[in-house]
Coordinates of C-alpha atoms in Angstrom, one line a residue:
F85 CA 33.9 -46.3 22.3
Y86 CA 32.1 -44.3 19.7
R87 CA 34.7 -45.2 17.1
T88 CA 34.0 -48.9 17.8
Y89 CA 30.4 -48.8 16.7
V90 CA 31.2 -46.4 13.8
S91 CA 33.5 -49.1 12.5
A92 CA 30.9 -51.8 13.0
T93 CA 28.3 -49.8 11.1
R94 CA 30.6 -49.0 8.2
S95 CA 31.7 -52.6 8.1
F96 CA 28.1 -53.7 7.9
L97 CA 27.3 -51.3 5.1
T98 CA 30.2 -52.5 3.0
R99 CA 28.3 -55.8 2.7
H100 CA 25.4 -53.9 1.1
P101 CA 26.9 -52.0 -2.0
G102 CA 24.3 -50.0 -3.9
A103 CA 21.7 -50.5 -1.2
R104 CA 19.0 -47.9 -0.5
V105 CA 19.8 -47.1 3.2
L106 CA 17.7 -45.3 5.9
E107 CA 19.5 -44.0 9.0
V108 CA 17.0 -43.4 11.7
G109 CA 18.1 -41.0 14.4
C110 CA 21.0 -39.6 12.5
G111 CA 21.4 -36.6 14.8
E112 CA 24.0 -34.2 13.3
V113 CA 24.9 -36.9 10.7
V114 CA 28.4 -37.7 12.1
L115 CA 28.1 -41.5 12.0
L116 CA 28.6 -41.8 8.2
R117 CA 30.3 -38.5 7.5
G118 CA 33.1 -38.9 5.0
S119 CA 32.3 -42.7 4.6
G120 CA 31.2 -42.6 1.0
F121 CA 27.8 -44.0 1.9
T122 CA 24.7 -42.0 0.9
P123 CA 21.8 -42.9 3.2
V124 CA 18.5 -41.1 3.7
Q125 CA 19.2 -39.6 7.1
L126 CA 16.3 -39.0 9.4
D127 CA 16.0 -37.4 12.8
I128 CA 13.2 -36.0 15.0
S129 CA 15.3 -32.9 15.9
M130 CA 15.3 -30.1 13.3
T131 CA 17.9 -28.4 15.5
R132 CA 20.3 -31.3 15.1
L133 CA 19.6 -31.6 11.4
C134 CA 20.3 -27.8 11.0
K135 CA 23.7 -28.3 12.7
A136 CA 24.5 -31.1 10.3
Q137 CA 27.3 -30.4 7.8
T138 CA 26.1 -30.6 4.3
T139 CA 26.7 -34.1 3.1
G140 CA 24.5 -34.1 0.0
N141 CA 22.5 -37.0 1.5
P142 CA 18.7 -36.4 1.8
L143 CA 17.9 -35.2 5.3
V144 CA 14.4 -35.8 6.7
C145 CA 12.9 -34.4 9.9
A146 CA 10.4 -36.9 11.1
D147 CA 9.5 -39.3 14.0
G148 CA 11.0 -42.8 13.7
M149 CA 7.6 -44.1 15.1
D150 CA 5.8 -42.8 12.0
L151 CA 8.2 -42.9 9.0
P152 CA 7.1 -40.8 6.1
F153 CA 8.0 -43.4 3.5
A154 CA 6.1 -46.0 1.5
D155 CA 6.2 -49.7 2.5
A156 CA 9.1 -51.8 1.5
I157 CA 11.4 -49.2 -0.2
F158 CA 14.6 -49.6 1.8
D159 CA 17.2 -52.4 1.5
V160 CA 18.8 -51.4 4.9
V161 CA 17.7 -49.6 8.0
L162 CA 20.1 -48.4 10.7
L163 CA 19.0 -48.0 14.3
I164 CA 22.4 -47.1 15.8
A165 CA 22.1 -45.9 19.4
V166 CA 18.4 -45.0 18.9
L167 CA 16.1 -47.4 20.6
E168 CA 17.1 -46.4 24.1
H169 CA 16.0 -42.8 23.5
V170 CA 12.3 -43.6 23.0
S171 CA 9.6 -44.8 25.4
Q172 CA 8.1 -47.3 22.8
P173 CA 11.0 -48.8 20.9
E174 CA 8.7 -51.5 19.5
R175 CA 7.0 -48.9 17.5
I176 CA 10.2 -47.9 15.7
V177 CA 11.0 -51.6 15.1
D178 CA 7.4 -51.9 13.6
E179 CA 8.1 -49.0 11.3
M180 CA 11.5 -50.4 10.4
W181 CA 9.9 -53.6 9.4
R182 CA 7.3 -51.7 7.3
V183 CA 9.8 -49.7 5.2
L184 CA 12.2 -52.6 4.7
K185 CA 12.0 -54.7 1.6
P186 CA 11.6 -58.4 2.1
G187 CA 15.0 -59.8 2.7
G188 CA 16.2 -56.3 3.7
E189 CA 18.5 -56.1 6.7
A190 CA 18.5 -53.9 9.8
A191 CA 21.4 -53.0 12.0
I192 CA 20.6 -52.2 15.7
L193 CA 23.0 -51.1 18.3
T194 CA 22.1 -50.4 21.8
P195 CA 24.1 -49.5 24.9
N196 CA 24.6 -51.4 28.1
D197 CA 23.0 -48.9 30.5
V198 CA 24.4 -50.6 33.6
W199 CA 28.0 -49.9 32.4
M200 CA 27.1 -46.5 31.1
S201 CA 25.6 -45.5 34.5
L202 CA 28.6 -46.9 36.4
G203 CA 30.9 -44.8 34.2
R204 CA 28.8 -41.7 34.9
L205 CA 29.0 -42.4 38.7
I206 CA 32.8 -42.8 38.5
L207 CA 33.0 -39.5 36.6
L208 CA 30.7 -38.0 39.3
K209 CA 27.9 -37.1 36.8
W210 CA 24.4 -36.9 37.9
P211 CA 22.0 -38.5 37.3
P212 CA 23.8 -41.8 37.0
R213 CA 21.6 -43.0 34.1
Y214 CA 21.8 -40.9 30.9
P215 CA 18.8 -38.5 31.3
D216 CA 17.7 -39.1 27.6
H217 CA 17.7 -42.9 27.9
L218 CA 14.1 -43.8 28.2
S219 CA 14.2 -47.5 27.6
W220 CA 16.4 -50.4 28.6
I221 CA 17.1 -52.5 25.5
P222 CA 19.1 -55.7 26.5
P223 CA 19.6 -58.5 23.8
Q224 CA 16.5 -60.5 24.9
R225 CA 14.2 -57.5 24.2
I226 CA 15.7 -57.1 20.7
R227 CA 15.0 -60.8 20.1
R228 CA 11.4 -60.4 21.3
M229 CA 10.9 -57.4 19.0
A230 CA 12.3 -59.4 16.1
E231 CA 10.3 -62.6 16.8
G232 CA 8.1 -63.8 13.9
R233 CA 9.2 -60.9 11.5
F234 CA 13.0 -61.0 11.3
S235 CA 15.6 -63.6 11.4
V236 CA 18.5 -62.8 13.7
E237 CA 21.6 -63.0 11.4
E238 CA 24.4 -61.7 13.7
T239 CA 24.8 -60.5 17.2
F240 CA 27.9 -59.5 19.2
A241 CA 28.9 -57.2 22.0
L242 CA 31.3 -54.3 21.6
P243 CA 34.0 -53.3 22.1
V244 CA 35.2 -56.8 23.0
K245 CA 33.4 -59.2 20.7
W246 CA 34.4 -62.3 22.7
L247 CA 32.9 -61.0 26.0
P248 CA 29.2 -61.2 26.8
F249 CA 27.0 -58.1 26.7
G250 CA 26.9 -57.9 30.5
L251 CA 30.6 -57.1 30.4
N252 CA 30.6 -54.8 27.4
M253 CA 29.4 -51.3 26.5
Y254 CA 27.1 -52.1 23.4
Y255 CA 25.2 -54.8 21.8
W256 CA 24.9 -55.2 18.0
A257 CA 22.2 -57.2 16.2
T258 CA 21.7 -57.6 12.4
L259 CA 18.1 -58.6 11.5
R260 CA 16.8 -59.8 8.2
K261 CA 13.1 -59.2 7.3
R262 CA 11.3 -62.4 6.5

């Protein structure tokens, strides 16, 4: 399933040639490795950033709830499998809005924790819910976080786009800053 959202992210970025991109929650920078894209990659974990292979992209250790960047400097912000890992995802969306240029776009991908938990139960993993998932981010919550500040440009579920989120593993939303 990971390849599914890697593909969706890379496809999204091809629509933004030359854009200044910020990837929040980049971890060990595997999402865009070898893709030819050169985002600023940010993660709260210095351990993960130290494990990252050298990509030549700027690496920043910081909290997504307090981004160390000026207002309106990025054309694109990626929040790929990030919001579920924080207790206050609205704060990251606030910061994303702040650093995006007017008309800039954000890509958000969140998991369906119900299916993820079911999968963990089938595999006899405990606890059934991923221990590092702190927030449940269904599509309606993303719409509420976007309300009044972003237009929702595109949404779909993954891996099967024609099925609803409730029957899929992930939800994708593309938001445009007003």
